[in-house]
């Protein structure tokens, strides 16, 4: 496992090559690239594109405990759960839909549904602090959500296909 360091205007982020080749992280990188309609980041590596999802402990301490999420944070939040839904679809062949209801203060709920089955439900708070400590943690969180949702679909296939 080769680790290098990159700098994209934020503190150095450790690049974990193993995390970058996971199906979830590849899907997430594709979605981030799809948001770049002007092609300004065409030459950026996946690690550089995903660096905004990494929030170090020092960065987290600098973010106030109470705050409103900005448009960049909301975009990252929505892209993350969209990548989870697309990864579920790739694995199961069933369309998964993310539903997010977030207040202007950063509190709300995230649902992922497939057919009539709710495969993921979570109350969220402090969305303005959304991020992961490392790329590995990002990959693990996404993969766990996909694995849990897939297990729910396998448990209730009739409801998922309804």
JSON list of C-alpha atoms in Angstrom, two decimals:
[
{"chain": "A", "resi": 1, "resn": "UNK", "atom": "CA", "xyz": [0.00, 0.00, 0.00]},
{"chain": "A", "resi": 2, "resn": "UNK", "atom": "CA", "xyz": [1.71, 3.12, -1.25]},
{"chain": "A", "resi": 3, "resn": "UNK", "atom": "CA", "xyz": [0.96, 6.39, 0.50]},
{"chain": "A", "resi": 4, "resn": "UNK", "atom": "CA", "xyz": [1.82, 9.79, -0.86]},
{"chain": "A", "resi": 5, "resn": "UNK", "atom": "CA", "xyz": [0.87, 13.28, 0.10]},
{"chain": "A", "resi": 6, "resn": "UNK", "atom": "CA", "xyz": [-0.96, 15.86, -1.96]},
{"chain": "A", "resi": 7, "resn": "UNK", "atom": "CA", "xyz": [-1.76, 19.48, -1.36]},
{"chain": "A", "resi": 8, "resn": "UNK", "atom": "CA", "xyz": [-4.90, 21.02, -2.83]},
{"chain": "A", "resi": 9, "resn": "UNK", "atom": "CA", "xyz": [-5.09, 24.21, -0.84]},
{"chain": "A", "resi": 10, "resn": "UNK", "atom": "CA", "xyz": [-5.95, 22.27, 2.32]},
{"chain": "A", "resi": 11, "resn": "UNK", "atom": "CA", "xyz": [-3.57, 20.63, 4.79]},
{"chain": "A", "resi": 12, "resn": "UNK", "atom": "CA", "xyz": [-1.79, 17.57, 3.42]},
{"chain": "A", "resi": 13, "resn": "UNK", "atom": "CA", "xyz": [-4.07, 14.61, 2.84]},
{"chain": "A", "resi": 14, "resn": "UNK", "atom": "CA", "xyz": [-2.62, 11.12, 2.96]},
{"chain": "A", "resi": 15, "resn": "UNK", "atom": "CA", "xyz": [-3.51, 9.24, -0.19]},
{"chain": "A", "resi": 16, "resn": "UNK", "atom": "CA", "xyz": [-4.34, 5.61, 0.33]},
{"chain": "A", "resi": 17, "resn": "UNK", "atom": "CA", "xyz": [-4.11, 3.83, -3.01]},
{"chain": "A", "resi": 18, "resn": "UNK", "atom": "CA", "xyz": [-6.15, 0.87, -1.72]},
{"chain": "A", "resi": 19, "resn": "UNK", "atom": "CA", "xyz": [-9.04, 3.19, -0.82]},
{"chain": "A", "resi": 20, "resn": "UNK", "atom": "CA", "xyz": [-8.94, 4.88, -4.23]},
{"chain": "A", "resi": 21, "resn": "UNK", "atom": "CA", "xyz": [-9.55, 1.63, -6.12]},
{"chain": "A", "resi": 22, "resn": "UNK", "atom": "CA", "xyz": [-12.64, 0.54, -4.18]},
{"chain": "A", "resi": 23, "resn": "UNK", "atom": "CA", "xyz": [-15.86, 0.50, -6.22]},
{"chain": "A", "resi": 24, "resn": "UNK", "atom": "CA", "xyz": [-17.52, 3.04, -3.94]},
{"chain": "A", "resi": 25, "resn": "UNK", "atom": "CA", "xyz": [-14.68, 5.58, -4.14]},
{"chain": "A", "resi": 26, "resn": "UNK", "atom": "CA", "xyz": [-14.46, 5.16, -7.92]},
{"chain": "A", "resi": 27, "resn": "UNK", "atom": "CA", "xyz": [-18.20, 5.88, -8.15]},
{"chain": "A", "resi": 28, "resn": "UNK", "atom": "CA", "xyz": [-17.81, 8.91, -5.89]},
{"chain": "A", "resi": 29, "resn": "UNK", "atom": "CA", "xyz": [-14.95, 10.26, -8.02]},
{"chain": "A", "resi": 30, "resn": "UNK", "atom": "CA", "xyz": [-17.08, 9.83, -11.18]},
{"chain": "A", "resi": 31, "resn": "UNK", "atom": "CA", "xyz": [-19.88, 11.84, -9.58]},
{"chain": "A", "resi": 32, "resn": "UNK", "atom": "CA", "xyz": [-17.51, 14.62, -8.53]},
{"chain": "A", "resi": 33, "resn": "UNK", "atom": "CA", "xyz": [-16.13, 14.75, -12.08]},
{"chain": "A", "resi": 34, "resn": "UNK", "atom": "CA", "xyz": [-19.69, 14.91, -13.45]},
{"chain": "A", "resi": 35, "resn": "UNK", "atom": "CA", "xyz": [-20.28, 18.08, -11.42]},
{"chain": "A", "resi": 36, "resn": "UNK", "atom": "CA", "xyz": [-17.35, 19.78, -13.16]},
{"chain": "A", "resi": 37, "resn": "UNK", "atom": "CA", "xyz": [-19.27, 20.98, -16.21]},
{"chain": "A", "resi": 38, "resn": "UNK", "atom": "CA", "xyz": [-16.45, 23.28, -17.40]},
{"chain": "A", "resi": 39, "resn": "UNK", "atom": "CA", "xyz": [-13.73, 20.64, -17.21]},
{"chain": "A", "resi": 40, "resn": "UNK", "atom": "CA", "xyz": [-11.54, 22.70, -14.90]},
{"chain": "A", "resi": 41, "resn": "UNK", "atom": "CA", "xyz": [-10.55, 19.59, -12.95]},
{"chain": "A", "resi": 42, "resn": "UNK", "atom": "CA", "xyz": [-10.10, 17.17, -15.84]},
{"chain": "A", "resi": 43, "resn": "UNK", "atom": "CA", "xyz": [-6.42, 16.69, -15.05]},
{"chain": "A", "resi": 44, "resn": "UNK", "atom": "CA", "xyz": [-6.92, 16.32, -11.31]},
{"chain": "A", "resi": 45, "resn": "UNK", "atom": "CA", "xyz": [-6.36, 12.89, -9.82]},
{"chain": "A", "resi": 46, "resn": "UNK", "atom": "CA", "xyz": [-9.14, 11.12, -7.94]},
{"chain": "A", "resi": 47, "resn": "UNK", "atom": "CA", "xyz": [-7.29, 11.83, -4.70]},
{"chain": "A", "resi": 48, "resn": "UNK", "atom": "CA", "xyz": [-7.24, 15.55, -5.46]},
{"chain": "A", "resi": 49, "resn": "UNK", "atom": "CA", "xyz": [-10.95, 15.52, -6.30]},
{"chain": "A", "resi": 50, "resn": "UNK", "atom": "CA", "xyz": [-11.85, 13.69, -3.11]},
{"chain": "A", "resi": 51, "resn": "UNK", "atom": "CA", "xyz": [-9.60, 15.76, -0.84]},
{"chain": "A", "resi": 52, "resn": "UNK", "atom": "CA", "xyz": [-12.59, 17.98, 0.02]},
{"chain": "A", "resi": 53, "resn": "UNK", "atom": "CA", "xyz": [-14.28, 14.99, 1.66]},
{"chain": "A", "resi": 54, "resn": "UNK", "atom": "CA", "xyz": [-11.36, 14.66, 4.10]},
{"chain": "A", "resi": 55, "resn": "UNK", "atom": "CA", "xyz": [-11.53, 16.85, 7.18]},
{"chain": "A", "resi": 56, "resn": "UNK", "atom": "CA", "xyz": [-8.62, 16.44, 9.54]},
{"chain": "A", "resi": 57, "resn": "UNK", "atom": "CA", "xyz": [-8.98, 16.81, 13.31]},
{"chain": "A", "resi": 58, "resn": "UNK", "atom": "CA", "xyz": [-7.36, 20.25, 13.12]},
{"chain": "A", "resi": 59, "resn": "UNK", "atom": "CA", "xyz": [-9.82, 21.36, 10.45]},
{"chain": "A", "resi": 60, "resn": "UNK", "atom": "CA", "xyz": [-12.76, 19.93, 12.41]},
{"chain": "A", "resi": 61, "resn": "UNK", "atom": "CA", "xyz": [-11.68, 21.91, 15.50]},
{"chain": "A", "resi": 62, "resn": "UNK", "atom": "CA", "xyz": [-11.69, 25.12, 13.45]},
{"chain": "A", "resi": 63, "resn": "UNK", "atom": "CA", "xyz": [-15.31, 24.57, 12.32]},
{"chain": "A", "resi": 64, "resn": "UNK", "atom": "CA", "xyz": [-17.76, 26.02, 14.84]},
{"chain": "A", "resi": 65, "resn": "UNK", "atom": "CA", "xyz": [-19.98, 23.53, 16.64]},
{"chain": "A", "resi": 66, "resn": "UNK", "atom": "CA", "xyz": [-23.08, 25.42, 15.52]},
{"chain": "A", "resi": 67, "resn": "UNK", "atom": "CA", "xyz": [-23.24, 26.63, 11.96]},
{"chain": "A", "resi": 68, "resn": "UNK", "atom": "CA", "xyz": [-25.13, 26.57, 8.72]},
{"chain": "A", "resi": 69, "resn": "UNK", "atom": "CA", "xyz": [-23.90, 24.27, 5.93]},
{"chain": "A", "resi": 70, "resn": "UNK", "atom": "CA", "xyz": [-22.78, 26.11, 2.82]},
{"chain": "A", "resi": 71, "resn": "UNK", "atom": "CA", "xyz": [-23.55, 25.08, -0.74]},
{"chain": "A", "resi": 72, "resn": "UNK", "atom": "CA", "xyz": [-20.20, 23.29, -1.14]},
{"chain": "A", "resi": 73, "resn": "UNK", "atom": "CA", "xyz": [-20.82, 21.17, 1.95]},
{"chain": "A", "resi": 74, "resn": "UNK", "atom": "CA", "xyz": [-24.36, 20.35, 0.85]},
{"chain": "A", "resi": 75, "resn": "UNK", "atom": "CA", "xyz": [-23.07, 19.34, -2.59]},
{"chain": "A", "resi": 76, "resn": "UNK", "atom": "CA", "xyz": [-20.48, 17.00, -1.02]},
{"chain": "A", "resi": 77, "resn": "UNK", "atom": "CA", "xyz": [-23.13, 15.58, 1.33]},
{"chain": "A", "resi": 78, "resn": "UNK", "atom": "CA", "xyz": [-25.56, 14.91, -1.52]},
{"chain": "A", "resi": 79, "resn": "UNK", "atom": "CA", "xyz": [-22.87, 13.47, -3.80]},
{"chain": "A", "resi": 80, "resn": "UNK", "atom": "CA", "xyz": [-21.77, 11.06, -1.06]},
{"chain": "A", "resi": 81, "resn": "UNK", "atom": "CA", "xyz": [-25.27, 9.61, -0.60]},
{"chain": "A", "resi": 82, "resn": "UNK", "atom": "CA", "xyz": [-25.87, 9.58, -4.35]},
{"chain": "A", "resi": 83, "resn": "UNK", "atom": "CA", "xyz": [-22.69, 7.50, -4.72]},
{"chain": "A", "resi": 84, "resn": "UNK", "atom": "CA", "xyz": [-24.04, 5.11, -2.08]},
{"chain": "A", "resi": 85, "resn": "UNK", "atom": "CA", "xyz": [-27.28, 4.77, -4.05]},
{"chain": "A", "resi": 86, "resn": "UNK", "atom": "CA", "xyz": [-25.46, 4.19, -7.35]},
{"chain": "A", "resi": 87, "resn": "UNK", "atom": "CA", "xyz": [-23.21, 1.60, -5.73]},
{"chain": "A", "resi": 88, "resn": "UNK", "atom": "CA", "xyz": [-26.26, -0.22, -4.39]},
{"chain": "A", "resi": 89, "resn": "UNK", "atom": "CA", "xyz": [-27.76, -0.16, -7.87]},
{"chain": "A", "resi": 90, "resn": "UNK", "atom": "CA", "xyz": [-24.55, -1.49, -9.41]},
{"chain": "A", "resi": 91, "resn": "UNK", "atom": "CA", "xyz": [-24.43, -4.35, -6.92]},
{"chain": "A", "resi": 92, "resn": "UNK", "atom": "CA", "xyz": [-28.11, -5.35, -6.88]},
{"chain": "A", "resi": 93, "resn": "UNK", "atom": "CA", "xyz": [-29.47, -4.20, -10.22]},
{"chain": "A", "resi": 94, "resn": "UNK", "atom": "CA", "xyz": [-32.23, -2.31, -8.40]},
{"chain": "A", "resi": 95, "resn": "UNK", "atom": "CA", "xyz": [-32.61, 1.45, -8.54]},
{"chain": "A", "resi": 96, "resn": "UNK", "atom": "CA", "xyz": [-31.84, 3.06, -5.19]},
{"chain": "A", "resi": 97, "resn": "UNK", "atom": "CA", "xyz": [-32.93, 6.62, -4.48]},
{"chain": "A", "resi": 98, "resn": "UNK", "atom": "CA", "xyz": [-31.42, 8.95, -1.90]},
{"chain": "A", "resi": 99, "resn": "UNK", "atom": "CA", "xyz": [-33.81, 11.31, -0.13]},
{"chain": "A", "resi": 100, "resn": "UNK", "atom": "CA", "xyz": [-32.36, 14.06, 2.00]},
{"chain": "A", "resi": 101, "resn": "UNK", "atom": "CA", "xyz": [-34.27, 16.59, 4.07]},
{"chain": "A", "resi": 102, "resn": "UNK", "atom": "CA", "xyz": [-31.81, 18.99, 5.68]},
{"chain": "A", "resi": 103, "resn": "UNK", "atom": "CA", "xyz": [-32.76, 22.24, 7.38]},
{"chain": "A", "resi": 104, "resn": "UNK", "atom": "CA", "xyz": [-30.78, 25.43, 6.83]},
{"chain": "A", "resi": 105, "resn": "UNK", "atom": "CA", "xyz": [-29.19, 24.73, 10.23]},
{"chain": "A", "resi": 106, "resn": "UNK", "atom": "CA", "xyz": [-27.75, 21.37, 9.12]},
{"chain": "A", "resi": 107, "resn": "UNK", "atom": "CA", "xyz": [-30.17, 18.99, 10.83]},
{"chain": "A", "resi": 108, "resn": "UNK", "atom": "CA", "xyz": [-32.36, 16.45, 9.10]},
{"chain": "A", "resi": 109, "resn": "UNK", "atom": "CA", "xyz": [-32.73, 12.94, 7.76]},
{"chain": "A", "resi": 110, "resn": "UNK", "atom": "CA", "xyz": [-31.27, 10.81, 4.99]},
{"chain": "A", "resi": 111, "resn": "UNK", "atom": "CA", "xyz": [-33.22, 7.90, 3.49]},
{"chain": "A", "resi": 112, "resn": "UNK", "atom": "CA", "xyz": [-32.25, 5.44, 0.79]},
{"chain": "A", "resi": 113, "resn": "UNK", "atom": "CA", "xyz": [-35.08, 3.51, -0.77]},
{"chain": "A", "resi": 114, "resn": "UNK", "atom": "CA", "xyz": [-35.30, 0.66, -3.24]},
{"chain": "A", "resi": 115, "resn": "UNK", "atom": "CA", "xyz": [-38.79, -0.12, -4.44]},
{"chain": "A", "resi": 116, "resn": "UNK", "atom": "CA", "xyz": [-40.90, 0.13, -1.30]},
{"chain": "A", "resi": 117, "resn": "UNK", "atom": "CA", "xyz": [-38.03, -0.83, 0.99]},
{"chain": "A", "resi": 118, "resn": "UNK", "atom": "CA", "xyz": [-36.16, 1.72, 3.09]},
{"chain": "A", "resi": 119, "resn": "UNK", "atom": "CA", "xyz": [-32.62, 0.32, 3.05]},
{"chain": "A", "resi": 120, "resn": "UNK", "atom": "CA", "xyz": [-31.05, 3.16, 5.03]},
{"chain": "A", "resi": 121, "resn": "UNK", "atom": "CA", "xyz": [-32.41, 5.76, 7.42]},
{"chain": "A", "resi": 122, "resn": "UNK", "atom": "CA", "xyz": [-30.34, 8.15, 9.48]},
{"chain": "A", "resi": 123, "resn": "UNK", "atom": "CA", "xyz": [-30.95, 11.34, 11.39]},
{"chain": "A", "resi": 124, "resn": "UNK", "atom": "CA", "xyz": [-28.10, 13.75, 10.71]},
{"chain": "A", "resi": 125, "resn": "UNK", "atom": "CA", "xyz": [-26.90, 16.82, 12.53]},
{"chain": "A", "resi": 126, "resn": "UNK", "atom": "CA", "xyz": [-23.99, 19.17, 12.14]},
{"chain": "A", "resi": 127, "resn": "UNK", "atom": "CA", "xyz": [-23.95, 18.67, 8.38]},
{"chain": "A", "resi": 128, "resn": "UNK", "atom": "CA", "xyz": [-21.67, 21.73, 8.15]},
{"chain": "A", "resi": 129, "resn": "UNK", "atom": "CA", "xyz": [-18.95, 19.46, 9.62]},
{"chain": "A", "resi": 130, "resn": "UNK", "atom": "CA", "xyz": [-19.56, 16.62, 7.12]},
{"chain": "A", "resi": 131, "resn": "UNK", "atom": "CA", "xyz": [-16.37, 14.81, 6.16]},
{"chain": "A", "resi": 132, "resn": "UNK", "atom": "CA", "xyz": [-14.10, 11.91, 6.98]},
{"chain": "A", "resi": 133, "resn": "UNK", "atom": "CA", "xyz": [-10.74, 11.74, 8.74]},
{"chain": "A", "resi": 134, "resn": "UNK", "atom": "CA", "xyz": [-9.02, 9.92, 5.85]},
{"chain": "A", "resi": 135, "resn": "UNK", "atom": "CA", "xyz": [-9.75, 8.56, 2.40]},
{"chain": "A", "resi": 136, "resn": "UNK", "atom": "CA", "xyz": [-9.75, 5.09, 3.96]},
{"chain": "A", "resi": 137, "resn": "UNK", "atom": "CA", "xyz": [-12.48, 6.13, 6.42]},
{"chain": "A", "resi": 138, "resn": "UNK", "atom": "CA", "xyz": [-14.46, 7.57, 3.49]},
{"chain": "A", "resi": 139, "resn": "UNK", "atom": "CA", "xyz": [-14.16, 4.31, 1.57]},
{"chain": "A", "resi": 140, "resn": "UNK", "atom": "CA", "xyz": [-15.07, 2.23, 4.64]},
{"chain": "A", "resi": 141, "resn": "UNK", "atom": "CA", "xyz": [-18.12, 4.35, 5.46]},
{"chain": "A", "resi": 142, "resn": "UNK", "atom": "CA", "xyz": [-19.44, 4.16, 1.91]},
{"chain": "A", "resi": 143, "resn": "UNK", "atom": "CA", "xyz": [-18.77, 0.43, 1.60]},
{"chain": "A", "resi": 144, "resn": "UNK", "atom": "CA", "xyz": [-20.49, -0.25, 4.94]},
{"chain": "A", "resi": 145, "resn": "UNK", "atom": "CA", "xyz": [-23.61, 1.63, 3.86]},
{"chain": "A", "resi": 146, "resn": "UNK", "atom": "CA", "xyz": [-23.68, -0.29, 0.57]},
{"chain": "A", "resi": 147, "resn": "UNK", "atom": "CA", "xyz": [-23.14, -3.63, 2.35]},
{"chain": "A", "resi": 148, "resn": "UNK", "atom": "CA", "xyz": [-25.88, -2.92, 4.91]},
{"chain": "A", "resi": 149, "resn": "UNK", "atom": "CA", "xyz": [-28.34, -1.83, 2.22]},
{"chain": "A", "resi": 150, "resn": "UNK", "atom": "CA", "xyz": [-27.55, -4.88, 0.11]},
{"chain": "A", "resi": 151, "resn": "UNK", "atom": "CA", "xyz": [-28.17, -7.12, 3.12]},
{"chain": "A", "resi": 152, "resn": "UNK", "atom": "CA", "xyz": [-31.57, -5.47, 3.67]},
{"chain": "A", "resi": 153, "resn": "UNK", "atom": "CA", "xyz": [-32.44, -6.00, 0.00]},
{"chain": "A", "resi": 154, "resn": "UNK", "atom": "CA", "xyz": [-31.44, -9.67, 0.24]},
{"chain": "A", "resi": 155, "resn": "UNK", "atom": "CA", "xyz": [-33.55, -10.07, 3.38]},
{"chain": "A", "resi": 156, "resn": "UNK", "atom": "CA", "xyz": [-36.65, -8.46, 1.84]},
{"chain": "A", "resi": 157, "resn": "UNK", "atom": "CA", "xyz": [-36.34, -8.96, -1.93]},
{"chain": "A", "resi": 158, "resn": "UNK", "atom": "CA", "xyz": [-40.10, -8.83, -2.59]},
{"chain": "A", "resi": 159, "resn": "UNK", "atom": "CA", "xyz": [-40.43, -5.42, -0.97]},
{"chain": "A", "resi": 160, "resn": "UNK", "atom": "CA", "xyz": [-37.32, -4.12, -2.73]},
{"chain": "A", "resi": 161, "resn": "UNK", "atom": "CA", "xyz": [-38.71, -5.18, -6.11]},
{"chain": "A", "resi": 162, "resn": "UNK", "atom": "CA", "xyz": [-42.25, -3.87, -5.44]}
]
